[in-house]
Structures are given as structure tokens and as C-alpha cells.
Coordinates of C-alpha atoms in Angstrom, one line a residue:
Chain A
X221 CA -41.0 -17.9 -30.4
X222 CA -42.0 -15.3 -32.9
X223 CA -45.7 -14.4 -32.8
X224 CA -48.1 -16.8 -31.5
X225 CA -51.3 -16.2 -33.4
X226 CA -51.9 -12.6 -34.3
X227 CA -50.1 -11.0 -31.4
X228 CA -48.6 -7.6 -32.3
X229 CA -44.9 -7.3 -31.5
X230 CA -44.1 -3.7 -30.5
X231 CA -41.7 -1.8 -28.4
X232 CA -40.3 -3.9 -25.7
X233 CA -41.5 -7.2 -27.1
X234 CA -39.8 -6.3 -30.4
X235 CA -36.5 -5.5 -28.6
X236 CA -36.6 -8.8 -26.6
X237 CA -37.3 -10.7 -29.8
X238 CA -34.4 -9.1 -31.5
X239 CA -32.1 -10.0 -28.7
X240 CA -32.8 -13.7 -29.4
X241 CA -31.1 -13.4 -32.8
X242 CA -28.2 -11.4 -31.6
X243 CA -25.1 -12.8 -29.9
X244 CA -25.1 -13.2 -26.2
X245 CA -25.0 -10.0 -24.3
X246 CA -21.6 -9.9 -22.5
X247 CA -19.0 -7.4 -21.1
X248 CA -17.4 -7.1 -24.5
X249 CA -20.4 -6.0 -26.5
X250 CA -22.1 -3.3 -24.6
X251 CA -21.6 0.4 -25.0
X252 CA -23.0 3.6 -23.8
X253 CA -25.2 6.1 -25.9
X254 CA -23.4 8.5 -28.0
X255 CA -22.3 11.7 -26.1
X256 CA -23.0 10.1 -22.8
X257 CA -19.5 10.6 -21.6
X258 CA -17.7 13.9 -22.5
X259 CA -14.1 13.5 -23.5
X260 CA -11.6 15.5 -21.4
X261 CA -10.4 18.2 -23.8
X262 CA -7.0 19.1 -22.4
X263 CA -5.2 19.5 -25.7
X264 CA -2.3 21.9 -25.2
X265 CA -3.0 25.1 -27.3
X266 CA -5.6 23.1 -29.3
X267 CA -8.7 24.4 -27.9
X268 CA -8.3 27.9 -26.5
X269 CA -4.5 28.0 -26.6
X270 CA -2.0 30.8 -27.2
X271 CA -3.6 33.7 -25.3
X272 CA -6.2 31.5 -23.6
X273 CA -9.0 34.0 -24.3
X274 CA -7.3 36.8 -22.4
X275 CA -6.6 39.1 -25.2
X276 CA -3.5 41.4 -25.5
X277 CA -1.8 43.3 -22.7
X278 CA -3.9 45.5 -20.4
X279 CA -5.6 44.4 -17.3
X280 CA -7.3 41.7 -19.2
X281 CA -4.3 39.7 -20.0
X282 CA -2.6 40.7 -16.8
X283 CA -5.6 39.4 -14.9
X284 CA -5.9 42.6 -12.9
X285 CA -9.5 43.5 -13.5
X286 CA -11.6 46.3 -12.1
X287 CA -14.2 45.5 -9.5
X288 CA -17.5 44.2 -10.8
X289 CA -19.9 46.9 -11.9
X290 CA -17.3 49.6 -12.1
X291 CA -17.8 51.8 -15.2
X292 CA -14.4 53.5 -15.3
X293 CA -15.5 56.4 -13.3
X294 CA -19.0 57.4 -14.3
X295 CA -21.9 56.7 -11.9
X296 CA -22.4 52.9 -12.3
X297 CA -25.7 51.3 -13.0
X298 CA -26.0 49.7 -9.7
X299 CA -25.8 53.0 -8.0
X300 CA -27.6 55.1 -10.5
X301 CA -30.9 53.0 -10.7
X302 CA -32.9 52.9 -7.5
X303 CA -34.1 49.8 -5.9
X304 CA -37.8 48.8 -6.4
X305 CA -39.4 47.1 -3.5
X306 CA -40.7 44.0 -5.4
X307 CA -38.6 41.4 -3.6
X308 CA -38.2 43.3 -0.3
X309 CA -38.5 40.8 2.6
X310 CA -39.0 37.9 0.1
X311 CA -36.6 35.8 2.2
X312 CA -38.9 36.3 5.2
X313 CA -42.2 35.6 3.5
X314 CA -43.8 32.4 4.6
X315 CA -44.9 29.8 1.9
X316 CA -47.7 27.3 2.1
X317 CA -47.4 24.6 -0.6
X318 CA -51.0 23.9 -1.8
X319 CA -53.1 20.7 -1.5
X320 CA -56.4 20.8 -3.5
X321 CA -59.6 19.3 -2.2
X322 CA -59.6 17.1 -5.2
X323 CA -56.1 15.6 -4.1
X324 CA -57.6 15.3 -0.6
X325 CA -60.5 13.4 -1.8
X326 CA -58.4 11.1 -3.9
X327 CA -56.2 10.4 -0.8
X328 CA -59.3 9.5 1.2
X329 CA -60.7 7.4 -1.6
X330 CA -57.5 5.4 -2.2
X331 CA -57.0 4.8 1.5
X332 CA -53.8 6.9 1.9
X333 CA -55.4 9.0 4.6
X334 CA -57.2 7.5 7.5
X335 CA -60.4 9.5 8.1
X336 CA -61.0 7.8 11.5
X337 CA -58.2 9.9 13.0
X338 CA -57.5 13.6 12.8
X339 CA -55.5 14.7 9.8
X340 CA -52.6 17.0 10.5
X341 CA -49.3 18.0 8.9
X342 CA -47.7 14.7 10.0
X343 CA -50.4 12.6 8.4
X344 CA -50.1 14.4 5.1
X345 CA -46.3 14.1 5.1
X346 CA -46.6 10.4 5.9
X347 CA -48.3 9.8 2.7
X348 CA -44.9 10.6 1.1
X349 CA -46.7 12.4 -1.6
X350 CA -46.1 16.0 -0.4
X351 CA -42.7 17.5 0.4
X352 CA -42.3 20.2 3.0
X353 CA -39.1 22.1 3.2
X354 CA -39.0 24.4 6.3
X355 CA -35.4 25.5 5.1
X356 CA -37.1 27.1 2.1
X357 CA -39.6 29.1 4.2
X358 CA -42.3 26.6 3.8
X359 CA -44.5 26.7 6.9
X360 CA -47.1 24.1 6.2
X361 CA -49.9 23.4 3.7
X362 CA -52.8 25.3 2.4
X363 CA -56.0 23.9 1.0
X364 CA -57.2 25.1 -2.4
X365 CA -60.6 25.0 -3.7
X366 CA -60.0 22.8 -6.8
X367 CA -62.5 19.9 -6.5
X368 CA -64.6 21.7 -4.1
X369 CA -67.9 20.6 -5.6
X370 CA -67.1 16.9 -5.4
X371 CA -65.5 16.8 -2.0
X372 CA -67.4 14.3 0.2
X373 CA -65.0 13.4 2.9
X374 CA -65.9 13.8 6.5
X375 CA -62.6 14.7 8.2
X376 CA -61.0 16.6 11.1
X377 CA -58.2 18.4 9.4
X378 CA -55.7 20.9 10.5
X379 CA -53.8 22.9 7.9
X380 CA -52.0 26.3 8.0
X381 CA -54.3 28.2 5.7
X382 CA -57.7 27.7 4.1
X383 CA -60.0 30.1 2.2
X384 CA -63.5 30.6 3.2
X385 CA -65.2 28.4 0.5
X386 CA -62.9 25.5 1.4
X387 CA -63.9 25.8 5.1
X388 CA -67.5 25.8 4.0
X389 CA -67.0 22.6 1.8
X390 CA -65.4 20.7 4.7
X391 CA -67.9 21.8 7.3
X392 CA -70.8 21.1 4.9
X393 CA -69.8 17.4 4.9
X394 CA -69.8 17.3 8.7
X395 CA -66.1 17.8 9.1
X396 CA -64.0 20.0 11.3
X397 CA -61.2 22.3 10.0
X398 CA -58.7 24.2 12.0
X399 CA -55.8 26.5 10.9
X400 CA -52.7 26.3 13.1
X401 CA -49.2 27.7 13.1
X402 CA -46.1 25.7 13.5
X403 CA -42.6 27.2 13.8
X404 CA -39.7 25.8 11.8
X405 CA -38.2 23.5 14.5
X406 CA -41.7 22.0 15.1
X407 CA -42.2 21.6 11.4
X408 CA -38.9 19.7 11.1
X409 CA -40.1 17.4 13.8
X410 CA -43.5 16.9 12.4
X411 CA -42.6 16.1 8.8
X412 CA -40.5 13.1 9.8
X413 CA -41.4 12.0 13.3
X414 CA -39.4 8.8 13.3
X415 CA -36.2 10.6 12.3
X416 CA -37.0 13.2 15.0
X417 CA -37.5 10.6 17.8
X418 CA -34.4 8.8 16.6
X419 CA -32.4 12.0 17.2
X420 CA -33.0 11.8 20.9
X421 CA -34.2 15.4 21.5
X422 CA -37.1 16.1 23.7
X423 CA -40.2 17.3 21.9
X424 CA -40.0 21.1 21.7
X425 CA -42.9 23.4 22.6
X426 CA -44.6 25.1 19.6
X427 CA -43.9 28.8 19.4
X428 CA -46.6 31.4 19.0
X429 CA -47.1 32.8 15.5
X430 CA -45.2 35.9 14.4
X431 CA -46.8 39.4 14.7
X432 CA -48.1 39.4 11.1
X433 CA -49.8 36.1 11.6
X434 CA -51.4 36.6 15.0
X435 CA -54.4 38.3 13.5
X436 CA -55.1 35.4 11.1
X437 CA -54.9 32.7 13.7
X438 CA -56.9 34.4 16.3
X439 CA -59.7 35.1 13.9
X440 CA -62.7 32.7 14.3
X441 CA -63.6 33.2 10.6
X442 CA -60.4 31.4 9.6
X443 CA -61.0 28.7 12.2
X444 CA -57.7 29.8 13.9
X445 CA -56.4 27.6 16.7
X446 CA -56.1 30.6 19.0
X447 CA -59.6 31.8 18.3
X448 CA -62.3 31.5 21.0
X449 CA -64.2 28.2 20.3
X450 CA -67.5 29.7 21.1
X451 CA -67.0 32.3 18.4
X452 CA -65.7 29.6 16.0
X453 CA -69.1 27.8 16.6
X454 CA -70.9 31.0 15.7
X455 CA -68.9 31.5 12.6
X456 CA -69.7 27.9 11.5
X457 CA -73.4 28.7 11.8
X458 CA -72.9 32.0 9.9
X459 CA -71.0 30.3 7.1
X460 CA -73.7 27.7 6.7
X461 CA -76.2 30.5 6.3
X462 CA -74.0 32.3 3.9
X463 CA -73.4 29.4 1.5
X464 CA -76.8 27.9 2.1
X465 CA -76.3 24.5 3.5
X466 CA -77.6 22.7 6.6
X467 CA -74.9 22.7 9.2
X468 CA -74.6 19.0 10.3
X469 CA -75.0 18.3 14.0
X470 CA -71.8 16.7 15.1
X471 CA -73.4 15.4 18.2
X472 CA -75.6 13.1 16.1
X473 CA -72.7 10.7 15.7
X474 CA -71.5 10.0 19.2
X475 CA -68.8 7.5 18.0
X476 CA -67.0 10.0 15.9
X477 CA -67.6 13.0 18.1
X478 CA -64.4 12.7 20.4
X479 CA -62.4 12.2 17.2
X480 CA -63.9 15.3 15.6
X481 CA -63.4 17.5 18.7
X482 CA -59.8 16.4 19.1
X483 CA -57.6 19.5 19.0
X484 CA -54.0 20.2 19.9
X485 CA -53.0 22.5 22.6
X486 CA -51.3 25.7 21.2
X487 CA -47.9 24.4 22.5
X488 CA -48.4 20.8 21.4
X489 CA -46.8 19.3 18.3
X490 CA -48.0 15.6 18.3
X491 CA -51.3 14.3 19.3
X492 CA -51.0 12.5 22.6
X493 CA -47.5 13.7 23.3
X494 CA -46.6 16.8 25.3
X495 CA -43.7 19.1 24.9
X496 CA -40.7 18.1 27.0
X497 CA -41.2 14.4 26.6
X498 CA -38.5 12.3 25.2
X499 CA -39.5 9.3 23.1
X500 CA -37.3 6.2 22.9
X501 CA -38.5 4.1 20.0
X502 CA -35.9 1.3 20.5
X503 CA -37.0 0.5 24.1
X504 CA -40.6 1.8 23.4
X505 CA -40.5 4.2 26.4
X506 CA -41.5 7.8 26.9
X507 CA -39.5 9.9 29.5
X508 CA -41.0 13.0 31.2
X509 CA -39.1 15.8 32.8
X510 CA -39.3 15.9 36.6
X511 CA -37.4 19.2 37.3
X512 CA -39.7 22.0 38.4
X513 CA -38.0 24.6 36.1
X514 CA -38.4 22.4 33.1
X515 CA -42.0 21.6 33.9
X516 CA -42.8 25.3 34.3
X517 CA -41.0 26.0 31.0
X518 CA -42.9 23.4 29.1
X519 CA -46.2 24.3 30.7
X520 CA -46.0 28.0 29.8
Chain B
X260 CA -37.1 -50.7 -25.0
X261 CA -40.0 -48.4 -25.8
X262 CA -39.4 -46.4 -22.7
X263 CA -35.7 -45.9 -23.7
X264 CA -36.7 -44.3 -27.0
X265 CA -39.2 -42.0 -25.1
X266 CA -36.3 -41.1 -22.8
X267 CA -34.1 -39.9 -25.6
X268 CA -36.9 -38.0 -27.3
X269 CA -37.8 -36.3 -24.1
X270 CA -34.2 -35.3 -23.3
X271 CA -33.6 -33.8 -26.7
X272 CA -37.0 -32.1 -26.8
X273 CA -36.5 -30.6 -23.3
X274 CA -33.1 -29.3 -24.3
X275 CA -34.3 -27.7 -27.5
X276 CA -37.4 -26.0 -26.3
X277 CA -36.5 -22.5 -25.4
X278 CA -38.4 -20.1 -23.1
X279 CA -42.0 -20.2 -24.5
X280 CA -43.7 -17.1 -23.6
X281 CA -47.1 -18.5 -24.3
X282 CA -47.4 -22.2 -23.7
X283 CA -50.7 -23.7 -24.5
X284 CA -52.0 -25.8 -21.6
X285 CA -52.2 -28.8 -23.8
X286 CA -48.4 -29.0 -24.1
X287 CA -47.8 -29.0 -20.3
X288 CA -50.1 -32.0 -19.9
X289 CA -48.5 -33.8 -22.7
X290 CA -45.0 -33.3 -21.2
X291 CA -46.2 -34.2 -17.7
X292 CA -47.5 -37.4 -19.1
X293 CA -44.2 -38.3 -20.6
X294 CA -42.3 -37.4 -17.6
X295 CA -44.6 -39.5 -15.4
X296 CA -43.8 -42.5 -17.5
X297 CA -40.1 -41.7 -17.4
X298 CA -39.9 -41.3 -13.6
X299 CA -41.4 -44.6 -12.9
X300 CA -38.8 -46.6 -14.8
X301 CA -35.8 -44.3 -15.1
X302 CA -32.3 -44.8 -13.9
X303 CA -30.3 -41.6 -14.0
X304 CA -27.2 -41.3 -16.2
X305 CA -24.9 -40.5 -13.3
X306 CA -22.9 -43.2 -11.6
X307 CA -24.8 -46.1 -10.4
X308 CA -24.0 -45.5 -6.7
X309 CA -26.5 -42.6 -6.8
X310 CA -30.1 -43.6 -5.8
X311 CA -32.7 -43.2 -8.5
X312 CA -34.7 -40.1 -8.0
X313 CA -38.2 -40.8 -6.8
X314 CA -40.6 -38.0 -7.4
X315 CA -44.3 -37.3 -6.8
X316 CA -46.4 -36.9 -10.0
X317 CA -45.3 -34.0 -12.1
X318 CA -45.8 -31.1 -12.5
X319 CA -44.9 -30.3 -8.9
X320 CA -44.7 -26.5 -9.3
X321 CA -47.4 -25.1 -11.6
X322 CA -48.5 -21.8 -10.1
X323 CA -47.1 -18.7 -8.7
X324 CA -48.9 -15.6 -7.4
X325 CA -47.5 -12.4 -8.8
X326 CA -47.3 -9.3 -6.6
X327 CA -48.5 -6.1 -8.3
X328 CA -50.3 -7.9 -11.0
X329 CA -49.0 -6.7 -14.5
X330 CA -51.5 -4.4 -16.3
X331 CA -49.8 -3.6 -19.5
X332 CA -47.3 -6.4 -20.3
X333 CA -47.9 -10.1 -20.8
X334 CA -46.7 -12.4 -18.1
X335 CA -43.7 -14.4 -18.9
X336 CA -43.3 -18.2 -18.1
X337 CA -40.4 -20.3 -17.5
X338 CA -39.7 -24.0 -16.7
X339 CA -38.5 -25.1 -13.3
X340 CA -35.9 -27.8 -13.5
X341 CA -34.1 -29.9 -11.0
X342 CA -30.5 -30.2 -9.9
X343 CA -30.5 -33.8 -8.5
X344 CA -29.9 -35.4 -11.8
X345 CA -27.5 -34.7 -14.5
X346 CA -30.3 -34.8 -17.1
X347 CA -32.8 -32.0 -16.9
X348 CA -36.2 -32.9 -15.6
X349 CA -38.9 -30.2 -15.7
X350 CA -40.7 -30.0 -12.5
X351 CA -43.1 -27.4 -13.6
X352 CA -43.8 -24.0 -15.2
X353 CA -44.0 -20.7 -13.3
X354 CA -45.1 -17.2 -14.1
X355 CA -42.5 -14.4 -14.1
X356 CA -43.4 -10.8 -13.6
X357 CA -42.8 -8.8 -16.8
X358 CA -41.8 -5.7 -15.0
X359 CA -38.7 -7.6 -13.8
X360 CA -38.1 -10.2 -16.5
X361 CA -39.5 -8.5 -19.6
X362 CA -38.2 -5.0 -19.3
X363 CA -36.8 -3.3 -22.3
X364 CA -33.2 -4.4 -22.5
X365 CA -31.5 -0.9 -22.2
X366 CA -27.9 -1.7 -23.3
X367 CA -26.8 1.8 -22.4
X368 CA -28.0 1.4 -18.8
X369 CA -26.3 -1.9 -18.6
X370 CA -23.1 -0.3 -19.8
X371 CA -23.5 2.5 -17.2
X372 CA -23.9 -0.1 -14.4
X373 CA -20.9 -2.1 -15.6
X374 CA -18.8 1.0 -15.8
X375 CA -20.0 2.1 -12.4
X376 CA -19.2 -1.2 -10.8
X377 CA -15.7 -1.2 -12.3
X378 CA -15.0 2.4 -11.5
X379 CA -16.5 3.3 -8.1
X380 CA -13.9 1.3 -6.1
X381 CA -11.0 2.1 -8.4
X382 CA -8.2 4.1 -6.9
X383 CA -5.4 5.2 -9.1
X384 CA -2.0 5.1 -7.4
X385 CA -0.2 6.8 -10.4
X386 CA 1.7 9.8 -9.2
X387 CA 4.0 12.5 -10.6
X388 CA 6.0 15.1 -8.8
X389 CA 5.1 18.7 -8.9
X390 CA 7.9 21.2 -9.3
X391 CA 8.2 21.7 -5.5
X392 CA 8.4 18.0 -4.9
X393 CA 11.2 17.3 -7.5
X394 CA 14.5 17.1 -5.8
X395 CA 16.5 20.3 -6.1
X396 CA 15.5 23.5 -7.9
X397 CA 15.6 25.9 -5.0
X398 CA 18.3 28.2 -6.3
X399 CA 18.1 30.6 -9.2
X400 CA 20.3 28.9 -11.9
X401 CA 21.8 32.1 -13.1
X402 CA 21.4 35.9 -12.5
X403 CA 18.4 37.5 -14.1
X404 CA 20.5 39.7 -16.4
X405 CA 23.9 39.6 -18.0
X406 CA 24.3 36.0 -19.2
X407 CA 22.5 36.7 -22.5
X408 CA 20.5 33.5 -21.9
X409 CA 16.9 33.2 -21.0
X410 CA 15.9 34.0 -17.5
X411 CA 14.8 31.2 -15.0
X412 CA 13.9 30.9 -11.4
X413 CA 14.4 27.2 -10.9
X414 CA 15.8 24.2 -12.7
X415 CA 12.7 22.2 -11.8
X416 CA 10.1 24.4 -13.4
X417 CA 7.7 22.6 -15.7
X418 CA 9.3 24.0 -18.9
X419 CA 12.6 22.3 -18.0
X420 CA 13.6 18.8 -18.8
X421 CA 13.4 16.9 -15.5
X422 CA 11.1 19.5 -14.0
X423 CA 7.9 19.0 -12.3
X424 CA 4.7 17.8 -14.0
X425 CA 1.9 20.4 -13.9
X426 CA -1.3 18.5 -14.5
X427 CA -0.2 14.9 -14.0
X428 CA -1.8 12.1 -12.0
X429 CA -1.8 12.7 -8.2
X430 CA -1.9 9.6 -6.0
X431 CA -4.3 8.4 -4.7
X432 CA -7.1 9.6 -6.9
X433 CA -10.4 8.0 -6.1
X434 CA -13.0 7.4 -8.9
X435 CA -15.9 6.9 -6.5
X436 CA -19.3 8.0 -7.7
X437 CA -22.8 6.7 -7.1
X438 CA -25.0 5.7 -10.0
X439 CA -28.6 6.9 -9.4
X440 CA -30.9 4.5 -7.7
X441 CA -33.1 4.1 -10.7
X442 CA -30.2 3.5 -13.0
X443 CA -29.0 0.6 -10.8
X444 CA -32.6 -0.7 -10.5
X445 CA -33.2 -0.6 -14.2
X446 CA -29.8 -2.1 -14.9
X447 CA -30.8 -5.2 -12.9
X448 CA -34.2 -5.4 -14.7
X449 CA -32.7 -5.0 -18.1
X450 CA -30.0 -7.6 -17.5
X451 CA -32.5 -10.1 -16.1
X452 CA -34.8 -9.5 -19.1
X453 CA -31.9 -9.9 -21.5
X454 CA -30.8 -13.2 -19.9
X455 CA -34.3 -14.6 -20.0
X456 CA -34.8 -13.5 -23.7
X457 CA -31.5 -15.0 -24.7
X458 CA -32.3 -18.3 -22.9
X459 CA -29.4 -17.9 -20.5
X460 CA -31.8 -17.8 -17.5
X461 CA -32.8 -21.1 -15.8
X462 CA -34.9 -21.7 -12.7
X463 CA -34.3 -24.7 -10.4
X464 CA -36.1 -25.7 -7.4
X465 CA -33.0 -25.7 -5.1
X466 CA -29.3 -26.0 -5.2
X467 CA -29.1 -29.4 -3.5
X468 CA -27.1 -31.9 -5.4
X469 CA -26.6 -35.6 -4.6
X470 CA -22.8 -35.6 -4.5
X471 CA -20.0 -33.2 -3.9
X472 CA -18.0 -34.5 -6.8
X473 CA -16.9 -31.6 -9.0
X474 CA -17.4 -33.7 -12.1
X475 CA -21.1 -34.0 -11.4
X476 CA -21.5 -30.2 -11.9
X477 CA -19.4 -30.5 -15.1
X478 CA -21.5 -33.2 -16.6
X479 CA -24.7 -31.4 -15.6
X480 CA -23.7 -28.1 -17.2
X481 CA -22.4 -30.0 -20.3
X482 CA -25.6 -32.2 -20.6
X483 CA -28.0 -29.2 -20.3
X484 CA -26.1 -26.9 -22.7
X485 CA -25.6 -24.3 -20.0
X486 CA -22.7 -22.0 -20.9
X487 CA -19.2 -22.5 -19.8
X488 CA -19.5 -20.1 -16.8
X489 CA -22.6 -20.5 -14.6
X490 CA -23.8 -18.2 -11.8
X491 CA -26.0 -19.9 -9.2
X492 CA -28.1 -17.6 -7.2
X493 CA -30.0 -18.6 -4.1
X494 CA -31.8 -16.5 -1.4
X495 CA -29.7 -17.7 1.5
X496 CA -26.0 -16.9 1.7
X497 CA -25.1 -20.2 3.3
X498 CA -25.3 -22.7 0.4
X499 CA -25.7 -26.4 0.6
X500 CA -22.5 -28.3 1.4
X501 CA -22.4 -30.5 -1.8
X502 CA -22.6 -27.7 -4.4
X503 CA -20.2 -25.5 -2.4
X504 CA -17.6 -28.3 -2.5
X505 CA -18.3 -29.2 -6.1
X506 CA -18.1 -25.6 -7.4
X507 CA -15.2 -24.6 -5.3
X508 CA -12.8 -26.4 -7.7
X509 CA -14.1 -24.5 -10.6
X510 CA -13.6 -20.8 -10.9
X511 CA -16.3 -20.5 -13.6
X512 CA -19.1 -21.9 -11.4
X513 CA -20.0 -19.4 -8.7
X514 CA -22.5 -19.3 -6.0
X515 CA -24.1 -16.0 -5.0
X516 CA -26.8 -14.8 -2.6
X517 CA -29.5 -12.6 -4.0
X518 CA -28.2 -9.6 -2.2
X519 CA -25.0 -9.9 -4.2
X520 CA -26.8 -10.0 -7.6
X521 CA -25.2 -7.5 -10.0
X522 CA -25.1 -6.6 -13.6
X523 CA -21.3 -7.3 -14.1
X524 CA -21.6 -10.7 -12.6
X525 CA -24.6 -11.6 -14.7
X526 CA -22.9 -10.5 -17.9
X527 CA -19.6 -12.2 -17.0
X528 CA -21.2 -15.6 -16.5
X529 CA -22.9 -17.1 -19.5
X530 CA -25.7 -18.7 -17.7
X531 CA -27.6 -17.6 -14.8
X532 CA -29.4 -20.1 -12.6
X533 CA -31.9 -18.9 -10.0
X534 CA -33.6 -21.0 -7.3
X535 CA -37.3 -20.5 -6.8
X536 CA -36.6 -18.7 -3.5
X537 CA -34.2 -16.4 -5.4
X538 CA -36.8 -15.6 -8.0
X539 CA -39.4 -14.7 -5.3
X540 CA -36.9 -12.6 -3.5
X541 CA -35.6 -10.7 -6.5
X542 CA -39.2 -10.0 -7.6
X543 CA -40.4 -8.9 -4.2
X544 CA -37.4 -6.5 -3.8
X545 CA -37.5 -5.0 -7.4
X546 CA -41.3 -4.6 -7.4
X547 CA -41.2 -3.0 -4.0
X548 CA -38.7 -0.4 -5.3
X549 CA -40.7 0.1 -8.4
X550 CA -44.0 0.6 -6.6
X551 CA -42.9 2.7 -3.6
X552 CA -44.2 6.2 -3.4
X553 CA -41.2 7.5 -1.3
X554 CA -38.6 7.0 -3.9
X555 CA -36.5 9.9 -2.7
X556 CA -35.8 7.9 0.4
X557 CA -34.2 5.1 -1.6
X558 CA -31.5 7.4 -3.0
X559 CA -30.9 9.4 0.3
X560 CA -28.2 6.9 1.6
X561 CA -25.5 8.2 -0.7
X562 CA -26.7 11.7 -1.1
X563 CA -23.9 14.0 -0.1
X564 CA -25.8 17.2 0.8
X565 CA -29.0 16.0 2.4
X566 CA -31.5 18.1 4.2

């Protein structure tokens, strides 16, 4: 077979070519890489024998140690040195994995995101390119301003945090951006809807944001989902003036308008599905609660 | 007379040509012309009770669409043969995807796969008794002090002869572990590539043979120079009756559906024979897994602590 014409044999081709000269690959002539498997070193006394690293007499050899941190009586380090507040409350702090506008544009260009439908956390997780772990205090995605200048997509997007310039970039292109809060159970349902529907639990109602997040999500400047829509419209206008672009009139495109205006209720998790409903994927049925108390609970 | 000479030349020629990775189109036409002549006048070498094979003009199969067109590697090509005559007749030439059939043959990954296949279902039933399991040894053999001999608490302590074994085998010990998804995927790719590179991979149109006589298979394998052990792979797990009956007698001719394809079997058998349907299925499955963007999903089935 060797080299037809002046084809350069390199890498894989060379390896395959070499195989042609060698005996047939079989169960008796294969082996692993050196050091792939560690030998079990249980030699008696050979490696760490005699005193087995415990020294002579004393609490060490007798395996009767003092408690960790004890300094034989004097004030120990862990009591002597005061705590600094650097990590106080770190386990409660919310994290928002970033998605840059450049990534968003690439997703739109490659067809991984459907711009004819509103984009929310579920749509982003469905691309399987972004991982969200609510168990590690991740509460959603934030948009970053990388690729802001080249962003051209016209989208209705809902994220959990977006800075001012990102909001401006999206609205400049005739899009709509909202920031919304989702609690941990809602996030678990949202990031893998099929798995959630298969579990057979009714759709939960989304909880209100915690105290330190209420201010953010009620502020029209952040396009918060709890803010007054009229104030949001005013802020859109003000932002256009601040950054110096013409605010596109959404009404000019009547086909896209309903999609652009589509927003979720503060208690809603999925578009088109209300809290309390039970989705049966196998039989393709949706069940609603009839009980008064349940209805009142889910409506509140 | 003239045709007989051509017959012989063609048979020898066809057996000697190995997988040509780049076959100039001229060669195909020449071969086709030769085969065309042959098919019109031939009588197969098998017993005269078999009907002579009538075929449409060759090549029958000459193109194949590759999913995920290869960007960086050259496409490989392989002959498609028949199974209905003992002598090999080439029905055409097809493209094989290099990501499946021309992957770097990683012998260490192949070894990993073979080791895993052998070990994951192995259970060791070897057992030794620990000191409390050995019969006896409840009583203190002699008082602590006074005898002048060493002190002991039990006659079955590990330092005693006939005493318990401390770190011995404990039955049953499973050796189950899961090799990572990509290791298994690349194992299949490497083995298929190695088989193709070493001319131990043959593609046939289907596994239909004219008779269920076991000797037919023997003669066929002998004639074509396929190794002593042959693994036939088809897409469907219900194989044609004739080949099932013929191969049943021989332990070294084995039939396998695509979902059973594994590195150990491919190495154990000298020759691997795939049907066209099997090639399609293998490529479709392997390329799907190579090009999926939710690779984490693939390995989740055997992950122990999944969130």
C-alpha cells in the first residue's frame, strides 16, 4: 500500500501502515502502557515494616493521640487567631454561571437556539453546552458583555442577571430581556424537563426571591420580572438615550410581537404550563388539580 | 478455454489484492469488465447441484454516503464480496468512514478493554477463614503468667500454625468496574481500524448462503484465505437459517449481531466479516457518540453517585 504518489505518511497513517508489517493483533500480544496498573505492594515488613511508621513508645506508637489542634496546654492556634469574615456566608451566596454575548451569538448562528421562541433557562440547558448545578448554589445564568459589539441577534431572553450594557445591546437589536429568579426545586425541574416530567411530580410553583434579591428583581433598570412593566418601558427609552441608539419599535413587526411580549407569570416555571399541573409524557396527557384548596394554593 | 484462464487469474488476483486505500477508478472498471465476462459463462466451484449465480452487471454496490463527512482524514475504501459462492466475487467498492475504520490503533486502550471484559463479571470464590471462623480457639491456652512460655489468648490467632488468615481472599469478591465510556468507544474504533489495516476485515452484502452444509463454510473460508476463526456480524440478531445451521457445527465460526460487537471477540477471531447493514449500523452508532454534545449523558448509566 505504501505511499501512492507523494502522499505524506504521518501519525495515524504511519501507525496503520506499521500494523500491516506486524503480526496479527490478538489477545496474546497486547499490553497496557507502563505504570498503567499499580502493583499491590503488600510485602510483609518490606515497605514500611517493623514499626510501621509509628515510632517508639509514647502516644504515637500506642495510637493514643491528642485531639487535633491541641498544643500540649498552651493556647492553640485555632483559638488564638481570630476569624476573618472572608468566607462568611459563602455557602449561602448565590452563583450565576456566565454566558457571554459572543457565545449567545454563536448559538444563534449555528442554529442551536431557536430565536423564533422565547429563550429561557430550559432552552439554554437543552443545548447541553451549559451545565447548571443547583446543588452547588448555582441559581441560573448571567449574561456577560464579551462580544457585545458584534451581537446581532433579535431575541426574547430571560436570564437571572444581566449588566446594563448587555441589556442595552439586546434591546438595541430589537430584542427583549428579562431577569427572573428561580428557586432550587424550580431549577431542578427546568434544567432537565423530561426527567422532571418522568418523575411524576406536579409542577411546583416558583417561590419569590429571597430578601436580598427582591430589590434587584423589582427594579425596572434590571428589567426585573417583578417590576412594573410601564416603568420597564420607560427605562428602555432612557437606556436608548444613554447609549445613543434608536430604540426599535416592537410593534413594527406584528408577526413577532406576541413572541416578544411573551413573559412568564412570577409563579410559572414552564411556558404554557401552570403550577400544579401533572404532565404524563407516556400517554401524552396533562392533569389539572380540581380540589379547591389545591387550586387556591397554586393560584396564590 | 480462454475464459478459464481469465477465471484463474481473476481469482488469484482478487485474493492477493489487499485493502487499497486509494484505488484509481481505472482499476475498478477493468475488474468489473473481467467479472462481467466471468459471470456470463461461470459455473461455481461448489457441488453441481447448486444453481449458477446470475448477477446483474457489476459493480452492484459502488457508492455510500458517509455521515459527518470526514474533514481531516482520508476516506478508506473496501471491497464488498459475496457469500453465495465459494470463490470470492467482488460486488463493488464502498467508502468507510476514517473516524471509525482508520483511527490510531491504540493497543493500550485495546488492552484496557480486553482486561475490563474479562474482569468485570469475574467473581472470585476463593475463601480463607479469619481467626474467629476457624474451629476452636475460644479458650486461653495457658495462664498469662507462670508457665515460662509466651503468652497467648487463642490457639487460632494468626501467628499460630492452623490459625486464621488475616488478609486472605474473602469469598465472594467481585471485580466489577466500569471502563469509561470513551475508553470503550475508542477500543471499538481502534480494533476495527487494526482489523482493516491488517486485512482481517471483510465486507459482504449479506449472510445468505445457498446451502446449510457445514463444509460449504469450510471451503469458502479456506478458498478466500480467511483466518481459522471467523466472526460474522450482521445488523439483525436473527440470522439466516443456512448460515446458522452451517456455523453451528463449528465453534470457530460465530455469528453476532452488531449490538454484541466487542473488542475481545474481534481479537479472538482471526477474521471479521461484516455485512453492509452491519457497517452502516456500526458507523451510525459510533459516529453518533463521537459527535454528540451531551457526552456526559452517555456515561451516566453506570455512574454511582449521580446528581
